[in-house]
Coordinates of C-alpha atoms and ligand atoms in Angstrom, one line a residue:
X1 CA 0.0 0.0 0.0
X2 CA 3.1 2.3 0.0
X3 CA 2.4 3.2 -3.6
X4 CA -1.2 4.1 -2.9
X5 CA -0.1 6.2 0.1
X6 CA 2.4 8.1 -2.0
X7 CA -0.1 8.9 -4.7
X8 CA -2.8 9.7 -2.1
X9 CA -0.5 12.2 -0.3
X10 CA 0.4 13.8 -3.6
X11 CA -3.2 14.2 -4.5
X12 CA -4.1 15.7 -1.1
X13 CA -1.2 18.1 -1.4
X14 CA -2.2 19.1 -4.9
X15 CA -5.8 19.7 -3.8
X16 CA -4.7 21.9 -0.9
X17 CA -2.3 23.8 -3.1
X18 CA -5.0 24.6 -5.7
X19 CA -7.5 25.6 -3.0
X20 CA -5.1 28.0 -1.5
X21 CA -3.6 29.4 -4.7
X22 CA -6.8 29.8 -6.7
X23 CA -9.5 30.4 -4.1
X24 CA -11.7 32.0 -6.7
X25 CA -12.0 29.0 -9.0
X26 CA -15.3 27.1 -9.0
X27 CA -15.6 23.4 -8.4
X28 CA -15.1 22.2 -12.0
X29 CA -12.2 24.5 -12.6
X30 CA -10.5 23.4 -9.4
X31 CA -11.1 19.7 -10.3
X32 CA -9.4 20.2 -13.7
X33 CA -6.5 22.2 -12.3
X34 CA -6.0 19.5 -9.6
X35 CA -6.0 16.7 -12.2
X36 CA -3.5 18.5 -14.5
X37 CA -1.1 19.5 -11.6
X38 CA -1.3 16.0 -10.1
X39 CA -0.6 14.3 -13.4
X40 CA 2.4 16.5 -14.1
X41 CA 3.8 16.1 -10.6
X42 CA 3.3 12.3 -10.8
X43 CA 4.8 11.9 -14.4
X44 CA 7.8 14.2 -13.8
X45 CA 8.3 13.2 -10.1
X46 CA 8.3 16.8 -8.9
X47 CA 6.3 18.6 -6.2
X48 CA 2.9 20.2 -7.1
X49 CA 4.4 23.5 -6.0
X50 CA 7.1 23.4 -8.6
X51 CA 4.5 22.7 -11.3
X52 CA 2.8 26.0 -10.8
X53 CA 5.7 28.1 -9.5
X54 CA 6.4 31.4 -11.3
X55 CA 2.9 31.3 -12.9
X56 CA 1.9 34.6 -11.2
X57 CA -1.7 35.5 -10.9
X58 CA -3.3 33.6 -13.7
X59 CA -6.9 33.3 -14.8
X60 CA -8.1 29.8 -15.4
X61 CA -7.7 29.8 -19.2
X62 CA -4.1 30.9 -19.0
X63 CA -3.3 28.5 -16.2
X64 CA -4.9 25.6 -18.2
X65 CA -2.8 26.6 -21.3
X66 CA 0.3 26.5 -19.3
X67 CA -0.5 23.2 -17.7
X68 CA -1.5 21.6 -21.0
X69 CA 1.9 22.6 -22.3
X70 CA 3.6 20.7 -19.4
X71 CA 1.2 17.7 -19.4
X72 CA 0.9 17.1 -23.1
X73 CA 4.1 18.7 -24.6
X74 CA 4.0 16.7 -27.8
X75 CA 0.4 17.3 -28.6
X76 CA 0.7 21.0 -27.5
X77 CA 3.6 21.6 -29.8
X78 CA 1.8 19.8 -32.7
X79 CA -1.5 21.7 -32.0
X80 CA -3.2 18.3 -31.6
X81 CA -4.8 19.0 -28.2
X82 CA -8.5 19.1 -29.0
X83 CA -10.3 18.1 -25.8
X84 CA -8.3 16.4 -23.0
X85 CA -10.3 14.2 -20.7
X86 CA -10.1 15.7 -17.2
X87 CA -12.5 14.0 -14.8
X88 CA -12.2 14.3 -11.0
X89 CA -9.5 12.1 -9.6
X90 CA -10.6 9.7 -6.9
X91 CA -8.1 7.5 -5.2
X92 CA -9.6 4.8 -3.0
X93 CA -7.5 2.7 -0.7
X94 CA -10.0 -0.2 -1.0
X95 CA -9.7 -0.2 -4.8
X96 CA -5.9 -0.2 -5.0
X97 CA -4.7 -3.7 -5.8
X98 CA -1.8 -5.5 -4.3
X99 CA -0.4 -8.0 -6.8
X100 CA 0.4 -11.4 -5.3
X101 CA 1.7 -14.1 -7.5
X102 CA -0.4 -16.9 -6.1
X103 CA -1.9 -19.8 -8.0
X104 CA -5.6 -19.4 -8.9
X105 CA -7.7 -21.1 -6.3
X106 CA -11.3 -19.8 -6.1
X107 CA -12.8 -19.9 -2.6
X108 CA -16.4 -20.0 -3.9
X109 CA -17.7 -21.8 -6.9
X110 CA -21.3 -21.2 -8.1
X111 CA -22.7 -23.7 -10.5
X112 CA -25.9 -23.2 -12.5
X113 CA -28.3 -26.1 -11.9
X114 CA -28.0 -27.6 -15.4
X115 CA -24.2 -27.6 -15.1
X116 CA -24.1 -29.1 -11.6
X117 CA -23.2 -32.6 -12.8
X118 CA -21.1 -31.5 -15.8
X119 CA -17.6 -32.8 -16.4
X120 CA -16.3 -29.2 -16.1
X121 CA -17.9 -28.9 -12.6
X122 CA -16.2 -32.3 -11.7
X123 CA -12.8 -31.1 -12.9
X124 CA -13.2 -28.0 -10.7
X125 CA -14.2 -30.2 -7.7
X126 CA -11.1 -32.2 -8.3
X127 CA -8.7 -29.2 -8.6
X128 CA -10.3 -27.1 -5.9
X129 CA -11.5 -29.5 -3.2
X130 CA -11.4 -26.8 -0.5
X131 CA -13.6 -24.4 -2.4
X132 CA -17.3 -23.9 -1.2
X133 CA -19.6 -25.1 -4.0
X134 CA -23.2 -23.7 -4.3
X135 CA -25.9 -24.5 -6.8
X136 CA -27.6 -21.5 -8.3
X137 CA -30.6 -21.3 -10.6
X138 CA -28.8 -19.1 -13.1
X139 CA -26.0 -16.5 -13.2
X140 CA -28.5 -13.9 -14.3
X141 CA -30.6 -14.6 -11.3
X142 CA -27.5 -14.5 -9.0
X143 CA -26.4 -11.1 -10.5
X144 CA -29.9 -9.7 -10.0
X145 CA -29.5 -10.5 -6.3
X146 CA -25.9 -9.2 -6.1
X147 CA -26.1 -5.9 -7.9
X148 CA -23.6 -3.7 -6.1
X149 CA -20.5 -4.5 -8.0
X150 CA -17.4 -2.4 -7.1
X151 CA -13.8 -2.1 -8.2
X152 CA -13.0 -3.9 -5.0
X153 CA -15.1 -6.8 -6.1
X154 CA -13.3 -6.8 -9.4
X155 CA -10.0 -7.1 -7.5
X156 CA -11.3 -10.1 -5.7
X157 CA -12.7 -11.8 -8.7
X158 CA -10.1 -14.6 -8.6
X159 CA -11.8 -15.8 -5.4
X160 CA -15.0 -16.7 -7.3
X161 CA -15.8 -18.9 -10.3
X162 CA -19.2 -19.5 -12.0
X163 CA -19.8 -22.6 -14.0
X164 CA -22.6 -21.9 -16.4
X165 CA -24.8 -23.6 -18.9
X166 CA -24.9 -21.3 -21.9
X167 CA -28.1 -21.0 -23.9
X168 CA -27.3 -18.0 -26.2
X169 CA -24.6 -15.6 -27.3
X170 CA -22.4 -18.4 -28.5
X171 CA -20.7 -16.4 -31.2
X172 CA -20.4 -12.7 -32.1
X173 CA -18.5 -10.7 -34.7
X174 CA -15.9 -8.5 -33.0
X175 CA -17.4 -5.1 -32.5
X176 CA -13.9 -3.5 -33.2
X177 CA -14.4 0.3 -32.5
X178 CA -16.3 3.1 -34.1
X179 CA -15.0 4.2 -37.5
X180 CA -12.1 1.7 -37.5
X181 CA -11.3 -0.9 -40.1
X182 CA -12.2 -4.4 -38.7
X183 CA -9.9 -7.4 -39.2
X184 CA -12.8 -9.9 -39.6
X185 CA -12.3 -11.5 -36.2
X186 CA -15.2 -13.6 -34.7
X187 CA -15.6 -14.3 -31.1
X188 CA -16.2 -17.9 -29.8
X189 CA -17.8 -16.6 -26.6
X190 CA -16.4 -19.2 -24.2
X191 CA -15.5 -17.8 -20.7
X192 CA -15.7 -14.3 -19.4
X193 CA -13.1 -12.8 -17.2
X194 CA -9.4 -13.3 -16.7
X195 CA -7.0 -14.4 -14.0
X196 CA -4.3 -12.1 -15.1
X197 CA -3.9 -8.4 -14.1
X198 CA -3.0 -6.1 -17.1
X199 CA -3.1 -2.5 -16.2
X200 CA -4.7 -1.6 -19.5
X201 CA -7.3 -4.3 -19.6
X202 CA -10.7 -3.1 -20.7
X203 CA -12.4 -5.9 -18.7
X204 CA -11.8 -4.0 -15.5
X205 CA -14.4 -1.4 -16.5
X206 CA -16.6 -3.7 -18.6
X207 CA -17.2 -6.6 -16.1
X208 CA -20.2 -6.7 -13.8
X209 CA -19.8 -10.1 -12.3
X210 CA -17.6 -10.7 -9.3
X211 CA -16.0 -13.8 -10.6
X212 CA -14.8 -15.6 -13.7
X213 CA -17.3 -17.4 -15.9
X214 CA -16.7 -20.8 -17.4
X215 CA -19.4 -22.4 -19.6
X216 CA -19.7 -26.1 -19.2
X217 CA -21.6 -27.0 -22.3
X218 CA -19.1 -26.7 -25.1
X219 CA -21.0 -29.3 -27.1
X220 CA -23.9 -26.8 -27.4
X221 CA -21.4 -24.3 -28.9
X222 CA -20.4 -26.9 -31.4
X223 CA -24.0 -27.7 -32.3
X224 CA -24.7 -24.1 -32.9
X225 CA -21.6 -23.4 -35.0
X226 CA -23.0 -24.8 -38.3
X227 CA -25.5 -21.9 -38.5
X228 CA -22.8 -19.3 -37.7
X229 CA -20.0 -20.6 -39.8
X230 CA -18.7 -18.9 -43.0
X231 CA -15.9 -20.6 -45.0
X232 CA -12.6 -18.8 -44.6
X233 CA -13.6 -17.2 -41.3
X234 CA -11.3 -16.6 -38.3
X235 CA -12.7 -17.2 -34.9
X236 CA -11.2 -17.4 -31.4
X237 CA -11.7 -17.3 -27.7
X238 CA -9.4 -14.6 -26.7
X239 CA -11.7 -11.5 -26.6
X240 CA -13.4 -11.7 -23.1
X241 CA -10.7 -13.9 -21.5
X242 CA -7.3 -15.4 -22.1
X243 CA -7.8 -18.5 -24.2
X244 CA -5.4 -20.8 -22.3
X245 CA -5.1 -19.3 -18.8
X246 CA -6.7 -22.3 -17.1
X247 CA -6.8 -24.8 -20.0
X248 CA -5.2 -27.5 -17.7
X249 CA -8.5 -27.4 -15.7
X250 CA -11.1 -26.4 -18.3
X251 CA -9.6 -28.7 -21.0
X252 CA -11.4 -26.6 -23.6
X253 CA -8.6 -26.7 -26.1
X254 CA -8.6 -30.5 -26.8
X255 CA -12.3 -30.5 -27.6
X256 CA -12.0 -27.4 -29.7
X257 CA -9.1 -28.6 -31.7
X258 CA -10.9 -31.9 -32.3
X259 CA -14.1 -30.1 -33.3
X260 CA -12.4 -27.9 -35.8
X261 CA -10.8 -30.9 -37.6
X262 CA -14.3 -31.1 -39.3
X263 CA -14.1 -27.4 -40.3
X264 CA -10.9 -27.2 -42.2
X265 CA -11.9 -24.0 -44.0
X266 CA -12.2 -22.1 -40.7
X267 CA -9.2 -20.8 -38.7
X268 CA -9.5 -21.1 -34.9
X269 CA -7.2 -18.9 -32.8
X270 CA -6.2 -19.4 -29.2
X271 CA -4.9 -16.0 -27.9
X272 CA -2.9 -16.1 -24.7
X273 CA -0.2 -14.6 -22.4
X274 CA 0.3 -17.9 -20.7
X275 CA 2.5 -21.0 -21.3
X276 CA -0.4 -23.3 -20.5
X277 CA 0.0 -25.4 -23.7
X278 CA 0.2 -29.0 -22.4
X279 CA -3.2 -29.9 -23.8
X280 CA -2.6 -28.1 -27.0
X281 CA 0.6 -30.1 -27.6
X282 CA -1.3 -33.4 -26.9
X283 CA -4.1 -32.6 -29.3
X284 CA -4.2 -33.8 -32.9
X285 CA -5.0 -31.0 -35.3
X286 CA -5.3 -30.6 -39.0
X287 CA -3.5 -27.3 -39.6
X288 CA -6.3 -24.8 -39.1
X289 CA -5.5 -24.0 -35.5
X290 CA -3.4 -20.9 -34.7
X291 CA -1.9 -20.3 -31.3
X292 CA -1.1 -16.6 -30.7
X293 CA 0.7 -14.5 -28.0
X294 CA 0.7 -10.8 -27.4
X295 CA 4.2 -9.5 -27.2
X296 CA 5.8 -6.6 -25.4
X297 CA 9.2 -5.7 -24.1
X298 CA 9.9 -7.4 -20.8
X299 CA 10.0 -4.0 -19.0
X300 CA 6.5 -3.3 -20.2
X301 CA 5.3 -6.8 -19.1
X302 CA 6.9 -6.3 -15.7
X303 CA 5.1 -3.0 -15.2
X304 CA 1.7 -3.8 -16.9
X305 CA 1.0 -7.5 -17.4
X306 CA 1.0 -8.8 -13.9
X307 CA 0.7 -12.6 -13.4
X308 CA 1.3 -13.4 -17.0
X309 CA 4.4 -15.3 -18.2
X310 CA 7.6 -13.6 -19.5
X311 CA 8.3 -12.7 -23.1
X312 CA 10.9 -15.5 -23.3
X313 CA 8.4 -18.0 -21.9
X314 CA 5.8 -16.9 -24.4
X315 CA 8.3 -17.4 -27.3
X316 CA 9.5 -20.8 -25.9
X317 CA 5.8 -21.9 -25.8
X318 CA 5.4 -20.7 -29.4
X319 CA 8.5 -22.8 -30.5
X320 CA 6.9 -25.9 -28.9
X321 CA 3.7 -25.2 -30.7
X322 CA 5.5 -24.9 -34.0
X323 CA 7.2 -28.2 -33.4
X324 CA 3.8 -29.7 -32.9
X325 CA 2.9 -28.4 -36.3
X326 CA 0.7 -25.4 -35.3
X327 CA 0.8 -22.1 -36.9
X328 CA 1.5 -19.2 -34.5
X329 CA 0.4 -15.5 -34.5
X330 CA 1.7 -12.5 -32.6
X331 CA 0.0 -9.4 -31.4
X332 CA 2.0 -6.3 -30.7
X333 CA -1.0 -5.0 -28.8
X334 CA -1.0 -2.7 -27.0
X335 CA 2.2 -1.1 -28.1
X336 CA 3.2 1.3 -25.3
X337 CA 5.1 4.5 -26.0
X338 CA 8.0 5.1 -23.6
X339 CA 11.5 6.5 -23.7
X340 CA 13.3 3.5 -25.3
X341 CA 10.3 2.2 -27.3
X342 CA 12.2 1.9 -30.6
X343 CA 15.2 -0.1 -29.3
X344 CA 13.0 -2.3 -27.0
X345 CA 10.4 -3.2 -29.6
X346 CA 13.2 -3.8 -32.2
X347 CA 14.7 -6.3 -29.7
X348 CA 11.4 -8.0 -29.2
X349 CA 10.9 -8.4 -33.0
X350 CA 14.5 -9.7 -33.3
X351 CA 13.8 -12.3 -30.6
X352 CA 10.6 -13.3 -32.2
X353 CA 12.3 -14.1 -35.6
X354 CA 15.2 -15.8 -33.8
X355 CA 12.6 -18.1 -32.3
X356 CA 9.9 -18.6 -35.0
X357 CA 10.4 -18.7 -38.8
X358 CA 8.1 -16.5 -40.9
X359 CA 6.6 -19.5 -42.6
X360 CA 5.2 -20.6 -39.2
X361 CA 3.5 -17.3 -38.5
X362 CA 0.0 -16.9 -39.7
X363 CA -0.4 -13.2 -39.0
X364 CA 0.9 -10.3 -36.9
X365 CA -1.2 -7.4 -35.6
X366 CA -0.1 -4.1 -34.2
X367 CA -2.3 -1.8 -32.1
X368 CA -1.2 1.1 -30.0
X369 CA -2.6 1.6 -26.5
X370 CA -6.2 2.7 -26.4
X371 CA -9.1 2.4 -24.0
X372 CA -12.5 3.8 -23.2
X373 CA -12.1 7.0 -21.1
X374 CA -13.9 5.4 -18.1
X375 CA -11.1 2.8 -17.9
X376 CA -8.7 5.6 -17.0
X377 CA -10.2 6.2 -13.6
X378 CA -10.3 2.5 -12.9
X379 CA -6.6 2.2 -13.8
X380 CA -5.9 5.2 -11.6
X381 CA -7.6 3.6 -8.6
X382 CA -6.5 0.0 -9.1
X383 CA -2.8 0.8 -10.1
X384 CA -2.1 4.3 -8.5
X385 CA 1.6 4.1 -9.2
X386 CA 1.2 3.1 -12.9
X387 CA 3.4 4.7 -15.6
X388 CA 0.9 3.9 -18.3
X389 CA -1.3 6.9 -17.8
X390 CA 1.8 9.3 -17.9
X391 CA 1.6 9.0 -21.7
X392 CA -0.2 11.6 -23.8
X393 CA -3.5 9.8 -24.0
X394 CA -6.2 12.0 -25.6
X395 CA -9.7 11.3 -27.1
X396 CA -9.1 10.0 -30.6
X397 CA -11.3 9.4 -33.7
X398 CA -13.5 6.9 -31.7
X399 CA -13.4 8.9 -28.5
X400 CA -11.1 6.3 -26.9
X401 CA -8.0 7.6 -25.2
X402 CA -5.1 7.2 -27.6
X403 CA -1.7 8.6 -28.3
X404 CA -1.7 11.5 -30.8
X405 CA -2.0 10.4 -34.4
X406 CA 1.6 11.5 -35.3
X407 CA 3.0 9.2 -32.5
X408 CA 0.8 6.3 -33.7
X409 CA 2.0 6.8 -37.2
X410 CA 5.6 6.9 -36.1
X411 CA 5.1 3.6 -34.1
X412 CA 3.3 1.8 -37.0
X413 CA 5.8 2.9 -39.6
X414 CA 8.7 1.9 -37.5
X415 CA 7.3 -1.5 -36.5
X416 CA 6.1 -2.3 -40.0
X417 CA 9.5 -1.4 -41.4
X418 CA 11.3 -3.7 -38.9
X419 CA 8.8 -6.5 -39.5
X420 CA 9.1 -6.3 -43.3
X421 CA 12.9 -6.4 -42.9
X422 CA 12.4 -9.9 -41.5
X423 CA 9.6 -11.0 -43.9
X424 CA 7.3 -9.3 -46.3
X425 CA 5.0 -12.3 -46.6
X426 CA 3.4 -12.4 -43.2
X427 CA -0.1 -10.9 -43.3
X428 CA 0.0 -7.9 -41.0
X429 CA -2.8 -5.7 -39.9
X430 CA -3.5 -2.7 -37.6
X431 CA -5.9 -3.2 -34.7
X432 CA -8.6 -0.6 -34.2
X433 CA -7.3 2.1 -36.6
X434 CA -9.2 4.1 -39.1
X435 CA -8.9 3.8 -42.9
X436 CA -6.7 6.9 -43.2
X437 CA -4.1 5.2 -41.0
X438 CA -4.2 2.0 -43.0
X439 CA -3.7 4.0 -46.2
X440 CA -0.9 6.0 -44.7
X441 CA 0.9 2.8 -43.8
X442 CA 0.3 1.5 -47.3
X443 CA -1.8 -1.4 -46.0
X444 CA -4.7 -2.5 -48.0
X445 CA -7.8 -2.6 -45.8
X446 CA -9.2 -5.6 -47.5
X447 CA -10.8 -8.1 -45.2
X448 CA -8.1 -10.6 -44.3
X449 CA -10.6 -13.0 -43.1
X450 CA -14.3 -13.5 -43.8
Ligands
SF4_501 S1 -4.5 -11.1 -20.5 FE1 -6.0 -10.0 -21.7 S2 -8.0 -10.4 -20.7 FE2 -6.4 -11.0 -19.2 S3 -6.1 -9.1 -17.9 FE3 -4.6 -9.1 -19.6 S4 -5.6 -7.8 -21.2 FE4 -7.2 -8.5 -19.8

């Protein structure tokens, strides 16, 4: 809690300073000034006093101008500072998370009645004999009775699992984001929630159930697939969860690989930040299964992708999958902009191609950091010492907070250049970017997958 205390003290000091220096400001103006001064002091590791020293008697507009220049120097210089997102900062001790690298072991497991005797429920009973098991009519009914869901509950979600019997929402097309070019990804909607703790994860704002959800009736998904299937489509489980995080328990992968043997004209992708590939290696596949990892420099993994495995372990797992005849894929997503980003991402790409040959890579995606504005406040409260939010994240073309366009262009151009130095044949796409960005990068926004 030391990190929380440090940020909390900084915030209190900033609030007192703005109150005493600008007593004439109204509530909203004070709130914006506090946020800007706090963010500058945090990012530059300086005192709030030094942020506003020598400003003299300023009116609000001039103060804001000056603070914008310090908080968003790049965007300010490039006149790309349309409408910064400046909500009130709330730091809550109960919401700050202490990361403990402990094995996943839920204390409470709720099982929907139709799933009570399922083989998935039996596997959970075997793996977690000390958990308390309760039968519930349905998850929907449980959630109705347990409405007040807080960030604190989200922090505790690893203590609770729900085993469900899915009746609908088996598949969806990926909603992508407003005004962006989609990549044709389809969601095989198996599991909701994740045991990992990435600072940037959108699930921390999107989730409303205080536990991780595991459907037990995979056979029903398979029965429904015929009516959803389109030849050439790409579908996967990595949108609302990590595809392999608990595959040793769920054993989803074996059944999925087996099922997709019958659908050779469909590509199935398991997307993960784990090394949980034992079942994958045992499964017999027919070439249409892709195992993918998201990649980041180890420094970024250490600061933002808590409880996941290291870069080297991800790549070692990829090598094992290639040996087992699988295609792999890699997602540079989210790319995070930091001081040494060029050197560090170049090293990651070099390590990737030292490990895996281009012919064994089905595709690569690149997407720079972005998230819904509301996620910012959740990150702030859960990870008060984060460096992620020190970046220049401003509302972009889809209103998500993103780096300025010129920085994103620089990142994409650089990474695409390095990737094409290794191979020009790997299909590569941008994740959640608009058509003008694709054009600028000379990428043809044709649907890569149907
Ligand atoms: S691995 Fe993916 S789903 Fe899990 S916390 Fe990280 S970003 Fe979220």
